[in-house]
Coordinates of C-alpha atoms in Angstrom, one line a residue:
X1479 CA 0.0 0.0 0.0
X1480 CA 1.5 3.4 -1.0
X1481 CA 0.8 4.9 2.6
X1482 CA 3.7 7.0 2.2
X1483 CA 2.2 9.4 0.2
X1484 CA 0.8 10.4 3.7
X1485 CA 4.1 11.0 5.5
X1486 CA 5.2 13.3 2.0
X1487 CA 1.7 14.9 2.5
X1488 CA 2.8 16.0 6.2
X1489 CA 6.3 17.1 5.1
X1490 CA 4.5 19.4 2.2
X1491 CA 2.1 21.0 4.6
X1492 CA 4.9 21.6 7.7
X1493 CA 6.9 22.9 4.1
X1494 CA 3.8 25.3 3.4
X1495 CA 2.9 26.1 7.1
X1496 CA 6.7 27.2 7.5
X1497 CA 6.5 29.3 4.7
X1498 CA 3.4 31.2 5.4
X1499 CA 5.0 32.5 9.0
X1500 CA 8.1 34.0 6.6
X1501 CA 5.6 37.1 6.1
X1502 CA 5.7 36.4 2.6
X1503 CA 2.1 36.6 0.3
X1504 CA -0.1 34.0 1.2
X1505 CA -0.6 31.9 -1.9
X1506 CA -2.6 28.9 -2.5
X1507 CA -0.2 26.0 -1.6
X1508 CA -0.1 23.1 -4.4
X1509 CA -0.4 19.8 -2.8
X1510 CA 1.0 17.4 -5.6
X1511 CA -0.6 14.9 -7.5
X1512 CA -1.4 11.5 -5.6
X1513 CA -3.3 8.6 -7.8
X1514 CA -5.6 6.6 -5.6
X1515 CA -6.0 3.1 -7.4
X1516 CA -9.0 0.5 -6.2
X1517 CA -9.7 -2.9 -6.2
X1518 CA -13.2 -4.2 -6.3
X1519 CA -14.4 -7.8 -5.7
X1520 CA -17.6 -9.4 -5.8
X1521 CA -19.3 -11.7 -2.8
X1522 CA -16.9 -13.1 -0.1
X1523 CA -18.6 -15.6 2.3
X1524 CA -16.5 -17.5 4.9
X1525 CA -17.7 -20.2 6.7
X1526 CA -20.2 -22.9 6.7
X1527 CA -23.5 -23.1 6.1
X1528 CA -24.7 -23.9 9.7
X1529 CA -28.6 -24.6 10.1
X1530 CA -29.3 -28.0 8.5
X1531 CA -26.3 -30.3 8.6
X1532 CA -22.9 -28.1 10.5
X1533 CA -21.2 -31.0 10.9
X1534 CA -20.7 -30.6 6.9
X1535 CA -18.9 -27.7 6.5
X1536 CA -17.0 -27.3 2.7
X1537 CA -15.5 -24.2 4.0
X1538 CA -13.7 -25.9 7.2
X1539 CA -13.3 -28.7 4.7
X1540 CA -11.5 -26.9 2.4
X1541 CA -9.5 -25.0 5.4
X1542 CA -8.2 -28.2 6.3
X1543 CA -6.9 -29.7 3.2
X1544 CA -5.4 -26.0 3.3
X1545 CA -3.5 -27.1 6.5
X1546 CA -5.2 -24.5 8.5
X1547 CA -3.9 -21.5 6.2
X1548 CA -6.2 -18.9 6.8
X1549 CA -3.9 -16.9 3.7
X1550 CA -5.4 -19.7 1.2
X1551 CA -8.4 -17.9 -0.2
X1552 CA -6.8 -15.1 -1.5
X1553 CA -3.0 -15.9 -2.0
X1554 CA -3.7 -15.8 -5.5
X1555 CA -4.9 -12.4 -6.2
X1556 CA -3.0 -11.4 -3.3
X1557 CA 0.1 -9.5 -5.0
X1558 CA -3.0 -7.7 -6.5
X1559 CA -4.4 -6.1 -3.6
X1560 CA -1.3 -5.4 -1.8
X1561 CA -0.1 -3.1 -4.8
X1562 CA -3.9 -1.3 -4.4
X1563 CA -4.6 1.4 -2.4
X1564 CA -7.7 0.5 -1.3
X1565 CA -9.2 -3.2 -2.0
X1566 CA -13.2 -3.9 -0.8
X1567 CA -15.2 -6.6 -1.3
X1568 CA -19.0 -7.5 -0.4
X1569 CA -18.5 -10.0 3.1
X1570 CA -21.5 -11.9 3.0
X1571 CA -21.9 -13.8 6.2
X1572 CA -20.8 -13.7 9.6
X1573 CA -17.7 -14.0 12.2
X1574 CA -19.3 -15.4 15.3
X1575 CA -19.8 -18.3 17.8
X1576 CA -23.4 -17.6 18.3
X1577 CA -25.6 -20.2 17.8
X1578 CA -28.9 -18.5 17.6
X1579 CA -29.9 -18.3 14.3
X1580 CA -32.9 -16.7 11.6
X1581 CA -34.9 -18.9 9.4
X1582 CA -33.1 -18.1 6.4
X1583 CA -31.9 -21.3 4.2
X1584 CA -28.2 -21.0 4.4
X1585 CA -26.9 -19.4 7.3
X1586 CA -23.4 -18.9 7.1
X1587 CA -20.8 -18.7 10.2
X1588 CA -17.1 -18.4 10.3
X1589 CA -15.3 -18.0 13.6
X1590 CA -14.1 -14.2 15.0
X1591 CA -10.6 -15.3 13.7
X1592 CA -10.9 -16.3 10.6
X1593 CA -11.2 -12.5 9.9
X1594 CA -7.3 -12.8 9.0
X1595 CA -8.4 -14.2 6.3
X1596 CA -9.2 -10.6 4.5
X1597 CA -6.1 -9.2 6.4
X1598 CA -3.5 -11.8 4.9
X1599 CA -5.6 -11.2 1.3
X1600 CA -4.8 -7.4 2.0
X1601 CA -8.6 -6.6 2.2
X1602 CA -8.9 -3.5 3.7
X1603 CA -12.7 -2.8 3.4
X1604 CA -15.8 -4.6 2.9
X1605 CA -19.6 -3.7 2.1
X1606 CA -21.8 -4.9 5.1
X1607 CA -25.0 -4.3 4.1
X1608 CA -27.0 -8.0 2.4
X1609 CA -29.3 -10.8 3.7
X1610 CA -26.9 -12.8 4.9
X1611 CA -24.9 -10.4 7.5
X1612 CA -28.0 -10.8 9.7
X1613 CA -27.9 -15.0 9.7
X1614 CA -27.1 -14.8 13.5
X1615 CA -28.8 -12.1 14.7
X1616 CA -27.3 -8.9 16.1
X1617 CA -25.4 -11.2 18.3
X1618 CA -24.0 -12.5 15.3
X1619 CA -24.0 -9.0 13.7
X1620 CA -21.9 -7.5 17.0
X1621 CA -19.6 -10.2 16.5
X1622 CA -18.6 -9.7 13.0
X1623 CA -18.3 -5.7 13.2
X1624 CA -16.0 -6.4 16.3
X1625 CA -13.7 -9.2 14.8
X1626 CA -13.7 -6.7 11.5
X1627 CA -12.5 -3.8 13.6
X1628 CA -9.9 -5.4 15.5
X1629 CA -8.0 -5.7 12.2
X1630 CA -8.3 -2.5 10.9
X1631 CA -10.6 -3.4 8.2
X1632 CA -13.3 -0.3 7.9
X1633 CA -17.2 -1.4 7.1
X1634 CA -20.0 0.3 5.4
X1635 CA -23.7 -0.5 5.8
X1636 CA -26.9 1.8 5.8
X1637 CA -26.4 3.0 9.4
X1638 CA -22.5 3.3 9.5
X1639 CA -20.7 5.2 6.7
X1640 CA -17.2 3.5 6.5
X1641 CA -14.3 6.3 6.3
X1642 CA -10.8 4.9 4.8
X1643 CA -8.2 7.3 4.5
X1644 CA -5.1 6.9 2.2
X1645 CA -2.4 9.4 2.2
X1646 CA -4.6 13.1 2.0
X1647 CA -7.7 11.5 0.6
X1648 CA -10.7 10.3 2.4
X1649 CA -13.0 8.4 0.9
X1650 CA -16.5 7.5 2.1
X1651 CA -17.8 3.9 2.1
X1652 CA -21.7 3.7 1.3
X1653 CA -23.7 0.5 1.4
X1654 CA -27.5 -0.7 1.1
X1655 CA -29.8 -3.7 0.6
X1656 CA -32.7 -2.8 -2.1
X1657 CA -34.8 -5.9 -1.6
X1658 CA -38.4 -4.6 -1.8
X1659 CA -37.5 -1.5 -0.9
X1660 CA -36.6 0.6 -3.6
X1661 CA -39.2 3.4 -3.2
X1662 CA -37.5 4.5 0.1
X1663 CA -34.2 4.2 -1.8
X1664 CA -35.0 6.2 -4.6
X1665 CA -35.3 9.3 -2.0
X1666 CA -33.0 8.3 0.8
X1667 CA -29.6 7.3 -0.9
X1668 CA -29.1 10.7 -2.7
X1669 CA -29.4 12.6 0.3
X1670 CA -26.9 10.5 1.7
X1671 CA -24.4 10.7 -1.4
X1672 CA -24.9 14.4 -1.5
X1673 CA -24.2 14.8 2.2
X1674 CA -21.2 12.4 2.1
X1675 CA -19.6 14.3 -1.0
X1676 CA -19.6 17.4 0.5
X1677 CA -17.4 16.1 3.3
X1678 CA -15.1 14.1 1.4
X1679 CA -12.5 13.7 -1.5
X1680 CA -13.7 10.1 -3.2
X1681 CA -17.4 8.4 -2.4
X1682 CA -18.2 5.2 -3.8
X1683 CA -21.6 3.4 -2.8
X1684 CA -22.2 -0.6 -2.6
X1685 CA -25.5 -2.0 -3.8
X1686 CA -27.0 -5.4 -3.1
X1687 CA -29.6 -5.6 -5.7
X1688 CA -31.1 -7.6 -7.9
X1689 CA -32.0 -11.0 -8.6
X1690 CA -29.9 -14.2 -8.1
X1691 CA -28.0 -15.6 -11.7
X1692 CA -29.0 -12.6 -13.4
X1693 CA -26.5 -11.6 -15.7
X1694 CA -27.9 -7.7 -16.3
X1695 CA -29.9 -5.3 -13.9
X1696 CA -33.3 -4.6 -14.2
X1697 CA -34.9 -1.5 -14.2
X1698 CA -35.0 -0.1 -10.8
X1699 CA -30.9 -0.7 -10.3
X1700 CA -29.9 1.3 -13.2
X1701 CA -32.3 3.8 -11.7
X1702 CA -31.2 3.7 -8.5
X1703 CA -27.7 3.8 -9.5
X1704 CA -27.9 6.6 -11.9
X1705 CA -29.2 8.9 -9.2
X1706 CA -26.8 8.0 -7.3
X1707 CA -24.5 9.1 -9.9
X1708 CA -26.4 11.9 -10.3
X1709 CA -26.2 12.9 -6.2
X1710 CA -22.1 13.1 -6.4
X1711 CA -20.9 9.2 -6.5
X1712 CA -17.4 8.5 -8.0
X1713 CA -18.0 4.5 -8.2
X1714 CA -21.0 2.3 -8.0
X1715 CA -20.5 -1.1 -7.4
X1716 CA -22.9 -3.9 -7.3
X1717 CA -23.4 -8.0 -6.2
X1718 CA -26.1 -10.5 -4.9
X1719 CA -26.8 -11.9 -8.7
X1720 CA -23.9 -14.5 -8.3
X1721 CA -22.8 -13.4 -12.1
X1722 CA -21.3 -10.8 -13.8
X1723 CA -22.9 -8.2 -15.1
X1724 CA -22.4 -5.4 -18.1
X1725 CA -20.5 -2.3 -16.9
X1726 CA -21.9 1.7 -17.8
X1727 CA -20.3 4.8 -18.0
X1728 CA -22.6 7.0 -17.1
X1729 CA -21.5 10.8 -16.9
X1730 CA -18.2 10.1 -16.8
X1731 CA -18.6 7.6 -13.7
X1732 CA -18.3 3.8 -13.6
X1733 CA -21.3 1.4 -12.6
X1734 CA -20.6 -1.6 -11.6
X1735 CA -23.5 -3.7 -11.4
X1736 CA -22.0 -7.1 -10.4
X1737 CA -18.5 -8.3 -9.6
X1738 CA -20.1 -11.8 -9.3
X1739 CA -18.7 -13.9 -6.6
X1740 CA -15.0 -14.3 -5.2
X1741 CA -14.1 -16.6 -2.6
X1742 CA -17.5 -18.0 -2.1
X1743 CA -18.6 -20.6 -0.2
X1744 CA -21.8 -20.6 -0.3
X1745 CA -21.7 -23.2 -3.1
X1746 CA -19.0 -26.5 -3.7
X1747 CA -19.6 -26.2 -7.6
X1748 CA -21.2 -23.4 -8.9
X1749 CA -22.7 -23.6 -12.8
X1750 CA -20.7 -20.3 -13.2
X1751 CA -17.3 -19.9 -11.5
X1752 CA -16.7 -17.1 -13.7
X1753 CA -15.8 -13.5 -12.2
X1754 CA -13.7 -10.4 -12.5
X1755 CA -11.8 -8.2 -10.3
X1756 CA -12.7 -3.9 -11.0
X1757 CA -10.1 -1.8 -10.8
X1758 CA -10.0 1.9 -11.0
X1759 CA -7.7 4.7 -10.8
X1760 CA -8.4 8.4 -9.5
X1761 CA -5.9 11.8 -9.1
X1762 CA -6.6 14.0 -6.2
X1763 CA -4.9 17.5 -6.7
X1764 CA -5.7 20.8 -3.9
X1765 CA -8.8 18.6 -3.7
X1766 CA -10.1 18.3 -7.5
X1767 CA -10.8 14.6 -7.7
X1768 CA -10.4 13.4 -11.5
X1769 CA -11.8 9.9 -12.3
X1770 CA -9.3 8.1 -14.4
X1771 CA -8.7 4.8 -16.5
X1772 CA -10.3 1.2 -15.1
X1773 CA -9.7 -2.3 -16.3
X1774 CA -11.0 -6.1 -14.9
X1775 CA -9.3 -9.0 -14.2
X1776 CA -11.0 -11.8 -15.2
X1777 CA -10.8 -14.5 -12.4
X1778 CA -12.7 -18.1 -11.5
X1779 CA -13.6 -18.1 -8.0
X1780 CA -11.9 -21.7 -7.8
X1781 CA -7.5 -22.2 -8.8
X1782 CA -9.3 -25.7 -10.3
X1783 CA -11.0 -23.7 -12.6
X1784 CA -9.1 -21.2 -13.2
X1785 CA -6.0 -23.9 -14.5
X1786 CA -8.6 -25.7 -16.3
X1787 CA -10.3 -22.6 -17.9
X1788 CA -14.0 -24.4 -17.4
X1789 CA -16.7 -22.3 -16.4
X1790 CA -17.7 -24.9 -13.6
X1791 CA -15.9 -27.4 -11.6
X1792 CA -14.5 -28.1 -7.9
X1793 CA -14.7 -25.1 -6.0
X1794 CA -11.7 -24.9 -3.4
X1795 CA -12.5 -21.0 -2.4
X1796 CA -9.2 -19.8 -4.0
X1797 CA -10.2 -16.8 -6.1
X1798 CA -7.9 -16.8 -9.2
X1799 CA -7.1 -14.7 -12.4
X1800 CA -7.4 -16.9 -15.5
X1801 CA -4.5 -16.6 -17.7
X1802 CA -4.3 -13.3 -19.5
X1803 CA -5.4 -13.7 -23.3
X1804 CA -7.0 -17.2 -22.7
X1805 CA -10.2 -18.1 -24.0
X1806 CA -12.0 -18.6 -20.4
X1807 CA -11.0 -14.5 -19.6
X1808 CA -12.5 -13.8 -23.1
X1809 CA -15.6 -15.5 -21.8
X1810 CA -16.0 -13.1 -19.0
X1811 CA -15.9 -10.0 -21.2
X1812 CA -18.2 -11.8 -24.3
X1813 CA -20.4 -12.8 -21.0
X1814 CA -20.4 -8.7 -19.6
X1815 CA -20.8 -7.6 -23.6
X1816 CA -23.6 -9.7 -24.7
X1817 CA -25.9 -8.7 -21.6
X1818 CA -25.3 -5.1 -22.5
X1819 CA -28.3 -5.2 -24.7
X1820 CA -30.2 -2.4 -23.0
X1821 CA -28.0 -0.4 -21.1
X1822 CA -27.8 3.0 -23.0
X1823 CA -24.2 3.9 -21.4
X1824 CA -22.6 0.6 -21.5
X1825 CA -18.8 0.4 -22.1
X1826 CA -17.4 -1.1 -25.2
X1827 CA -14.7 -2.7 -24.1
X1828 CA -13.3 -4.3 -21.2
X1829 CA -9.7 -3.2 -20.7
X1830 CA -7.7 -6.2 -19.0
X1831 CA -4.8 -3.5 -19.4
X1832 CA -4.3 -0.2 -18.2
X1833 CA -5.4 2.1 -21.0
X1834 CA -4.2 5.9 -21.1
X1835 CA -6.8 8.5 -19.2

């Protein structure tokens, strides 16, 4: 992480501060340039599911096998998110011992500690906000905000705003479920957009939308997230389909609809493994924020897969980048462009390379 741009930041404004007390004109003070880059990933659900059978858990399964290495699900996209600024995902599930449980049909559970997992896969912040963070009750809820804090790793759900800050920039963390309740939405998440971007230098907003194995949004997402465009946003980014969907560039911002899945255990084979890693880069200078160049990373959420370049297999929970120029990445990007039928400001192309601003 390039947290040194911080300590310059502090040398330039002691620099500055020292030279306003010389009694010489007071001018605007030019901060530099910094580049923030960002990694999104789709769904990330640890643990088993634990309200019919717990005594069959793939996910402690699969730990095992890994000899206890808590670095396994993301070692392979690792070296990615290190070399980020900022890397957030969509945790889908819970970090408890609570036993207590809802009625849904997969409840999923991970114990406090296995947070390390995001920490060792250089995770720094995750959306909080879908129907599965809720699987233990607030118990289960308390737990999983705790274990997340105790690392570092900031949060964002509909009552808590996450705040990361890298170097001088702070970026707000929005997130929201719109299961049947979209009318409230349509007013409510503006304000908050509007309100957030006044305060800080970068805002991107997590959605949990849509319908599962849909491969485009329907019509109230692409309303929803237009507005929220429209109210300030700098990134929209979106999961709960399970798939990838199309990407739009809508007035000069990138919406995300769904990063798919990424280490995912909610399933031990999947019909579509396929998914992608969003990354964008943005330049902050005397706080004008410039919205730069993105590209994806195609991935399988499986190493079996990706080696094999099949769109389903074995699932071992290790998110992986298929090999560049291969004919399975292809098939993430002809998946994201045929599904773009009726998005007005869907992108083109899907970079895999960084592309000039």
């Amino acid at each position: 992480m390039r947290r040194w741009l911080g300590l310059l930041l502090g040398l330039w404004l002691l620099g500055g501060a020292a030279l306003a007390d010389d009694g010489f004109e007071d001018v605007p003070f030019d901060y530099g340039l910094q580049e923030i880059l960002i990694t999104a990933a789709g769904d990330v659900t640890l643990g088993g599911n634990m309200r019919d059978n717990p005594a069959s858990n793939f996910y402690m399964e699969t730990l095992e096998a890994a000899e206890g290495n808590l670095g396994w699900f993301f070692q392979n996209v690792r070296d990615i998110f290190s070399q980020d600024d900022m890397t957030l995902v969509n945790f889908e599930g819970t970090l408890t011992n609570a036993t207590q449980h809802i009625g849904n049909t997969f409840c999923f559970r991970a114990p406090p500690e296995h947070v390390q997992a995001l920490t060792l896969g250089s995770v720094e912040a995750v959306a909080l906000e879908n129907n599965h963070v809720m699987d233990f009750l607030e118990a289960g809820y308390a737990d999983t905000v705790a274990a997340l804090e105790s690392q570092g790793i900031v949060y964002a759900s509909e009552e808590h705003m996450g705040v990361y800050e890298v170097g001088g920039a702070r970026i707000a963390l929005l997130a929201y479920q719109t299961f049947d309740d979209y009318p409230r939405l349509f007013e409510k998440v503006p304000q908050d957009v509007a309100a957030a971007k006044a305060e800080y230098d970068l805002v991107i907003v997590s959605f949990h939308w849509g319908a599962e194995k849909d491969y485009a949004p329907n019509e109230n997402q692409v309303k929803l997230a237009r507005s929220t465009v429209d109210a300030g946003a700098d990134l929209v980014l979106g999961h709960h389909s399970h798939r990838v969907n199309p990407i739009e560039r809508y007035k000069g911002v990138y919406i995300v609809y769904s990063l798919g899945n990424c280490s995912f255990s909610g399933n031990t084979q999947p019909d579509d493994m396929d998914t992608f890693l969003f990354q964008q880069k943005f330049q902050l200078q005397n706080g004008e924020l410039t919205r730069g160049a993105f590209r994806i990373i195609p991935c399988s959420i499986s190493s079996v897969t990706a080696a094999s370049g099949q769109r389903s297999g074995k699932n071992d929970l290790a998110v992986t980048p298929f090999a560049p120029e291969s004919e399975a990445a292809q098939r993430v990007i002809d998946t994201m462009l045929s599904n773009d039928g009726g998005l007005e400001y869907a992108v083109a192309h899907y970079p895999t390379e960084w592309m000039e601003w």
